mmCIF file of C-alpha atoms in Angstrom:
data_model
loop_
_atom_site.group_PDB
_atom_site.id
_atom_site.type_symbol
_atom_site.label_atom_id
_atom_site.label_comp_id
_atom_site.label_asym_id
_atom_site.label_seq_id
_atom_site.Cartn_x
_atom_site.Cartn_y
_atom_site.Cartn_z
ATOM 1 C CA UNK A 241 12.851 16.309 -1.552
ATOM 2 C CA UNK A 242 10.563 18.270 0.497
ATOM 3 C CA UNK A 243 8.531 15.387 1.913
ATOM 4 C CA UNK A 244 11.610 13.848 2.708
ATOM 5 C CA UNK A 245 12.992 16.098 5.181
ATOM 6 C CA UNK A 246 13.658 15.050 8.587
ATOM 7 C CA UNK A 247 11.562 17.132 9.942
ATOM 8 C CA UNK A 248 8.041 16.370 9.357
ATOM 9 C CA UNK A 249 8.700 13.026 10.668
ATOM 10 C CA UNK A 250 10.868 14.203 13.423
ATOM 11 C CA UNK A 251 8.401 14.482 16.234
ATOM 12 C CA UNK A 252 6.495 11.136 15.500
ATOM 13 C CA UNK A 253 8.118 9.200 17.863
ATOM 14 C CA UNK A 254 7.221 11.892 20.531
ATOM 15 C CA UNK A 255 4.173 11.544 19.845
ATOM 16 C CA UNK A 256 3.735 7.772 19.991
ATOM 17 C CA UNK A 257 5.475 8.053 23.023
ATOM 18 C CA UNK A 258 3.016 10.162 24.552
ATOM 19 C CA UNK A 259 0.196 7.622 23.196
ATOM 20 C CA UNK A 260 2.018 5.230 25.043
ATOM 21 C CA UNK A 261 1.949 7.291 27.993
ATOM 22 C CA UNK A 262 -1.494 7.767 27.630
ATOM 23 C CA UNK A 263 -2.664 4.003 27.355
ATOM 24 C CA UNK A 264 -0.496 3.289 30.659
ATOM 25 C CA UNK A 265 -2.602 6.319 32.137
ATOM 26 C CA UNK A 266 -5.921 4.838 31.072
ATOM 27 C CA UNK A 267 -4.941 1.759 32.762
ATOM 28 C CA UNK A 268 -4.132 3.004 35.961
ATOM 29 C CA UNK A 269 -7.164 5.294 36.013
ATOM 30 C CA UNK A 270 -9.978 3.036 34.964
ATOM 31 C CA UNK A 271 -10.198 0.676 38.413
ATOM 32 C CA UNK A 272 -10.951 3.855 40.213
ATOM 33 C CA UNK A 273 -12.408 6.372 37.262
ATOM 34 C CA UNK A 274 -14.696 3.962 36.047
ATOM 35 C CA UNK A 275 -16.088 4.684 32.778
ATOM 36 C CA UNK A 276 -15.619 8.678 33.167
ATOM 37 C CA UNK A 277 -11.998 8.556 33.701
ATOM 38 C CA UNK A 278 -11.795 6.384 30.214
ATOM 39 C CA UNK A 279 -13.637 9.229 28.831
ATOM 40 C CA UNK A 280 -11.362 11.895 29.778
ATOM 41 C CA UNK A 281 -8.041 9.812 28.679
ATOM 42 C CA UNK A 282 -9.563 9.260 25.258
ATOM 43 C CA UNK A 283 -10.419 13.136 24.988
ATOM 44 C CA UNK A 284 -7.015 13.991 25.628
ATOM 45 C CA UNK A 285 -5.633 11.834 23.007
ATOM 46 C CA UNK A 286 -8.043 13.143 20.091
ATOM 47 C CA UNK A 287 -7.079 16.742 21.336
ATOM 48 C CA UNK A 288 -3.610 15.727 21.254
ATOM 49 C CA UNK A 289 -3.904 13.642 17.712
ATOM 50 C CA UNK A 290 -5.274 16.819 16.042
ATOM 51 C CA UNK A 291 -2.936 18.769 17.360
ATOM 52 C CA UNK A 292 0.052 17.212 15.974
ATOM 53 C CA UNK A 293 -2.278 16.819 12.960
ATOM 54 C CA UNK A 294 -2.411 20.421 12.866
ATOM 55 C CA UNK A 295 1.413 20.558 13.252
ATOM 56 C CA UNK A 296 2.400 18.586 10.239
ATOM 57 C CA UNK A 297 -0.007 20.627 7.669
ATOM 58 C CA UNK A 298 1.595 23.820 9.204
ATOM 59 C CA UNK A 299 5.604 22.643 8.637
ATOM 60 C CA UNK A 300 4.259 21.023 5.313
ATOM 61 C CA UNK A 301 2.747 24.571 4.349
ATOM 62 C CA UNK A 302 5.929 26.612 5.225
ATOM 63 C CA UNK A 303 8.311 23.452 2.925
ATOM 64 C CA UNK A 304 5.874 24.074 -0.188
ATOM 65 C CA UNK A 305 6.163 28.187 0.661
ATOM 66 C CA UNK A 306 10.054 27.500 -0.004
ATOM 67 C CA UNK A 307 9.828 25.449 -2.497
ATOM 68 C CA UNK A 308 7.941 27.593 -4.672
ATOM 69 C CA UNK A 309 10.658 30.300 -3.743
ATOM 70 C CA UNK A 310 13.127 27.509 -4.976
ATOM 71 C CA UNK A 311 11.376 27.891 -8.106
ATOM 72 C CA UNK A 312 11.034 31.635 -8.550
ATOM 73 C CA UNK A 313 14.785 31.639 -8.240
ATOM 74 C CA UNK A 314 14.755 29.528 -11.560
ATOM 75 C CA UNK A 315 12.338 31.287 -13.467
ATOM 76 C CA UNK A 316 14.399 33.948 -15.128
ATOM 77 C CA UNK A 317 16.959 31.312 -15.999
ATOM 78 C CA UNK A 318 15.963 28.606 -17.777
ATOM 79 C CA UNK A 319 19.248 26.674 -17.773
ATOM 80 C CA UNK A 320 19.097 26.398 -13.547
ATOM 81 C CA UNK A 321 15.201 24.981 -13.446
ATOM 82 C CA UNK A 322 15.545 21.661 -10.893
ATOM 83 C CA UNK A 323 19.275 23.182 -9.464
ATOM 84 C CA UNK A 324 17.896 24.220 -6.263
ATOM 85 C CA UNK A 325 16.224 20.725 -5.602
ATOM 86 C CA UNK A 326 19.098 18.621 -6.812
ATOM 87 C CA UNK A 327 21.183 20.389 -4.439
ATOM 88 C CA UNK A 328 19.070 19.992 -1.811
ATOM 89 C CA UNK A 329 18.573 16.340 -2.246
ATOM 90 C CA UNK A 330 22.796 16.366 -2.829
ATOM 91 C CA UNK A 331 23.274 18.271 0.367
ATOM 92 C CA UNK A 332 20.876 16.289 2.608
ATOM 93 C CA UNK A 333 22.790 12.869 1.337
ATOM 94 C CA UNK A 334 26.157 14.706 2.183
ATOM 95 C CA UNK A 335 25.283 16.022 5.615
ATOM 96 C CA UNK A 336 24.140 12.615 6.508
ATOM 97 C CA UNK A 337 26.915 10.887 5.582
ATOM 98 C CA UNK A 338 28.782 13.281 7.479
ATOM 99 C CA UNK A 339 27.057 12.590 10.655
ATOM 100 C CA UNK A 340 24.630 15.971 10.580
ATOM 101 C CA UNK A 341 22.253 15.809 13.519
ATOM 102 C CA UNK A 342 18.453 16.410 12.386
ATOM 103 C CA UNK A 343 18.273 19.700 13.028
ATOM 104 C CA UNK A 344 21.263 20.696 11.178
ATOM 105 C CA UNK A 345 20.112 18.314 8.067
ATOM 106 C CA UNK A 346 16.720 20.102 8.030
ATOM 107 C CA UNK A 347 18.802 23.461 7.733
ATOM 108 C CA UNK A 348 21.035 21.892 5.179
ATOM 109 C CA UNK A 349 17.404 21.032 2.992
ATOM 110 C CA UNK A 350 15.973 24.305 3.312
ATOM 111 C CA UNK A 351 19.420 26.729 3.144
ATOM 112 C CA UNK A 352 19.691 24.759 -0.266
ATOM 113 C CA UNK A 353 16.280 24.925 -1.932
ATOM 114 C CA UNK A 354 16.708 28.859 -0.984
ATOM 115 C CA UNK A 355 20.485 29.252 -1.801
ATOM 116 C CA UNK A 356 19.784 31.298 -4.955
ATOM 117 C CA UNK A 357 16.572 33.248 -3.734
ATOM 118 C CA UNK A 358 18.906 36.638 -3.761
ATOM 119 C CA UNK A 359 18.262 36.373 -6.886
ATOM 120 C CA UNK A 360 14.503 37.273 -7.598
ATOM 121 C CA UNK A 361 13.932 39.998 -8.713
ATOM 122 C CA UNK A 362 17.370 41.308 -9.295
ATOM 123 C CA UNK A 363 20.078 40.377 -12.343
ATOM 124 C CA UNK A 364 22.590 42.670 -12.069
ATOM 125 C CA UNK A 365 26.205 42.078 -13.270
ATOM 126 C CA UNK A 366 27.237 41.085 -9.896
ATOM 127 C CA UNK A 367 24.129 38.506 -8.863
ATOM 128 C CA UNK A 368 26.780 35.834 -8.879
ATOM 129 C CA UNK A 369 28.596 37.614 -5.810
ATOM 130 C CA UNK A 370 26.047 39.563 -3.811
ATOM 131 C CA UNK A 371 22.823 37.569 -4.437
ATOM 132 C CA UNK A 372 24.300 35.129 -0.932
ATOM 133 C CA UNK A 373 23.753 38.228 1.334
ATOM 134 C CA UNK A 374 20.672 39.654 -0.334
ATOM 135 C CA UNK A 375 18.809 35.844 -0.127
ATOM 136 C CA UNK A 376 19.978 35.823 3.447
ATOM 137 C CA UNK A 377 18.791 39.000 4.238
ATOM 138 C CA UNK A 378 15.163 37.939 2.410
ATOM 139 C CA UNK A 379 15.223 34.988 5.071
ATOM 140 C CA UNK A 380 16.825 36.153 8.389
ATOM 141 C CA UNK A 381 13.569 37.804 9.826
ATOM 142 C CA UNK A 382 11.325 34.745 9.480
ATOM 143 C CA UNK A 383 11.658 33.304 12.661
ATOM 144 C CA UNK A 384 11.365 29.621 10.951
ATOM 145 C CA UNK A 385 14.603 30.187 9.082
ATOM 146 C CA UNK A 386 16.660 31.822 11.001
ATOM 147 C CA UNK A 387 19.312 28.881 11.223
ATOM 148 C CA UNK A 388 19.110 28.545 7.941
ATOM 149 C CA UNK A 389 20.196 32.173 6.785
ATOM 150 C CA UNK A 390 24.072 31.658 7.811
ATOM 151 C CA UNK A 391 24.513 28.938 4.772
ATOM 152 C CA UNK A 392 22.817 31.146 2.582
ATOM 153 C CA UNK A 393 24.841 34.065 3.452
ATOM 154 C CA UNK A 394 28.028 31.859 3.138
ATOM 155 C CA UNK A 395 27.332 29.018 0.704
ATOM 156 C CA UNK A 396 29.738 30.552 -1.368
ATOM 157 C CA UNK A 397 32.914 31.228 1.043
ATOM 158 C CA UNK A 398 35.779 29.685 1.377
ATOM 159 C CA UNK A 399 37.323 30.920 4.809
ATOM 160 C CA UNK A 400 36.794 27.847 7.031
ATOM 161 C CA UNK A 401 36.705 30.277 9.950
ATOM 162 C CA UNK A 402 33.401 31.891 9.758
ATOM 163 C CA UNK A 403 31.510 29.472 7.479
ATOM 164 C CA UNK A 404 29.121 26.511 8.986
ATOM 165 C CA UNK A 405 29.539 23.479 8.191
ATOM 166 C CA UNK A 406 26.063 23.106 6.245
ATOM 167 C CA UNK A 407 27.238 26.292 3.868
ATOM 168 C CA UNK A 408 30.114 24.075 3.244
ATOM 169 C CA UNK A 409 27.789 21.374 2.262
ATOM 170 C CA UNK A 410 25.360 23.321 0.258
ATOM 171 C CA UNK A 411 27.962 25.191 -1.496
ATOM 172 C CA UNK A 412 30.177 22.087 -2.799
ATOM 173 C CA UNK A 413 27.090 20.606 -3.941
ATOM 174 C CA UNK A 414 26.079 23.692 -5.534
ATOM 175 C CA UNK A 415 29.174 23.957 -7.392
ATOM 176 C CA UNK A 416 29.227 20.231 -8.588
ATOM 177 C CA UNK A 417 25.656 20.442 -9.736
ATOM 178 C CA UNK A 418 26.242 23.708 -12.114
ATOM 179 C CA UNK A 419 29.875 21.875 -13.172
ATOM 180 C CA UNK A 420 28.238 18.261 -13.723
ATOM 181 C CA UNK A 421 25.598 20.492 -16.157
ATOM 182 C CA UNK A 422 28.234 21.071 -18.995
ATOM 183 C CA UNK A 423 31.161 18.545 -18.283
ATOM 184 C CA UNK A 424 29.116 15.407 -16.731
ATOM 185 C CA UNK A 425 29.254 14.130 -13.134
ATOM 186 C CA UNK A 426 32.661 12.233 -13.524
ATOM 187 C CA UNK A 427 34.713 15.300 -14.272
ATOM 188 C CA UNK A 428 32.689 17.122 -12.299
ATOM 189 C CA UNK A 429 33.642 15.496 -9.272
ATOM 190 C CA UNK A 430 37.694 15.416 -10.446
ATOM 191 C CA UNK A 431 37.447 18.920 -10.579
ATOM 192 C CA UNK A 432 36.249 19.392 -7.154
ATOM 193 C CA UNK A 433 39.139 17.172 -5.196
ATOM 194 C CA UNK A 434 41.487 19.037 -7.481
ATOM 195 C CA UNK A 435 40.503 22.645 -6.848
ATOM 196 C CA UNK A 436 38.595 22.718 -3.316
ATOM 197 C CA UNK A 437 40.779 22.563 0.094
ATOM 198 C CA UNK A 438 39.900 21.802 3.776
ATOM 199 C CA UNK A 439 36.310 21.241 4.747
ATOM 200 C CA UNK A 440 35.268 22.092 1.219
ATOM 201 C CA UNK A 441 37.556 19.622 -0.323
ATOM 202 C CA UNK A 442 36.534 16.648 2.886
ATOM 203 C CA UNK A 443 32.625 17.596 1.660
ATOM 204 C CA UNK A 444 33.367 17.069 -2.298
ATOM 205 C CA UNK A 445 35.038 13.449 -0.918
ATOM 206 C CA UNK A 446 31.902 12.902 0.758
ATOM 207 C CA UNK A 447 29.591 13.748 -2.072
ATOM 208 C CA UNK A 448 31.847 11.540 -4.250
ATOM 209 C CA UNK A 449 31.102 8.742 -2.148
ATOM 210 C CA UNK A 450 27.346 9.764 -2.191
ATOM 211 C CA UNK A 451 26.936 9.760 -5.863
ATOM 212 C CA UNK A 452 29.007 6.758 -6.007
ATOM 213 C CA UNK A 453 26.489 4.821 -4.170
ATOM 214 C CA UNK A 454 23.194 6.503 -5.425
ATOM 215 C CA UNK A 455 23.357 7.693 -8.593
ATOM 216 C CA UNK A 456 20.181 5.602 -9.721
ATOM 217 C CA UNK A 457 18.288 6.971 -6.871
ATOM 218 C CA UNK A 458 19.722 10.451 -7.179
ATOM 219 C CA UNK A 459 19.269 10.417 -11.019
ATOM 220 C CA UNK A 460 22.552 11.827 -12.151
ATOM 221 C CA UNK A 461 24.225 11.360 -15.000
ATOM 222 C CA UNK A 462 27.382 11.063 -16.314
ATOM 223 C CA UNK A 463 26.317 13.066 -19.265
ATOM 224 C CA UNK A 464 26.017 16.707 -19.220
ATOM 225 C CA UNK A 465 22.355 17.654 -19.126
#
């Protein structure tokens, strides 16, 4: 899931854009640079290549920092171990589909891996209720997350007023994931369309569709698991 997101391959064609810029510079420089001014184009480019270098390894630290958070979510419930990445691989699919733009998918990926990290540490009688605002409330001060802490906090609404559309996502395909566990994907989905309404009930038609389409890729089942 993680290597999949958007956004590590996001700013590659910026980048080979400014490579392109920086060949057309090299070419108008070198009649009157010579030999120093090819010199000084080709610095700039291996400053620039290992600076984007330096980029990736930084955004593909902070995605394996979540998803290990994914997984400490899990680890005092055995029966939820994978959840958090099937969700996130669910809600990516769905907020495609529905015409997400890449920013808002890469908030969709991470505000799903880290939809149940109100959890750690904590498994009171009321988790199931309060564990949205205490995992948004982990997230909201790190700077790198901060559009992602509104679907945590409201993954589990249902007024369409206040609730972003990539909660909406993350939350239907929440709920289908944790149904599809003990009554398999078919029912799963028949109980979504029946119960949901509004955006809720347009993003279990969408996921419908997905799973439709890419259940061999997706590996779901029809079977409970």
């Amino acid at each position: 899931v993680l290597e999949g997101f958007i956004s590590l391959v996001r700013p590659l064609g910026s980048v080979y854009m400014v490579h392109i810029a920086m060949a057309a510079v090299v070419l108008r420089v070198y009649p009157s640079l010579g030999a120093w001014g090819l010199a000084i184009a080709l610095l700039l480019t291996l400053i620039l290549q290992n600076s984007f270098n330096l980029y990736l390894r930084i955004r593909r630290a902070y995605a394996q920092t979540i998803k290990a958070l994914a997984h400490a979510a899990e680890m005092d419930r055995p029966q939820d171990v994978g959840h958090a990445e099937r969700v996130a691989e669910l809600a990516i699919a769905v907020g495609r589909e529905s015409g997400l733009s890449s920013t808002e998918l890469e908030h969709v990926g991470y505000g799903a891996l880290l939809h149940d990290v109100g959890r750690i540490g904590y498994d009171g009688e009321d988790a199931d209720t309060t564990h949205p605002v205490r995992g948004a409330e982990i997230v909201e001060a790190v700077p790198f997350l901060e559009g992602v802490a509104p679907l945590i906090r409201h993954h589990r609404d249902t007024d369409d007023d206040v609730v972003p559309e990539g909660a909406v996502i993350v939350g239907v395909c929440c709920r289908y994931d944790r149904l599809r566990s003990h009554i398999g994907a078919r029912a799963a989905l028949e109980r979504l369309e029946a119960e949901e309404e509004g955006r809720r009930l347009r993003a279990a038609k969408t996921l419908a569709s997905v799973v439709s389409r890419r259940s061999g890729s997706l590996g779901l089942s029809e079977d409970p698991s």
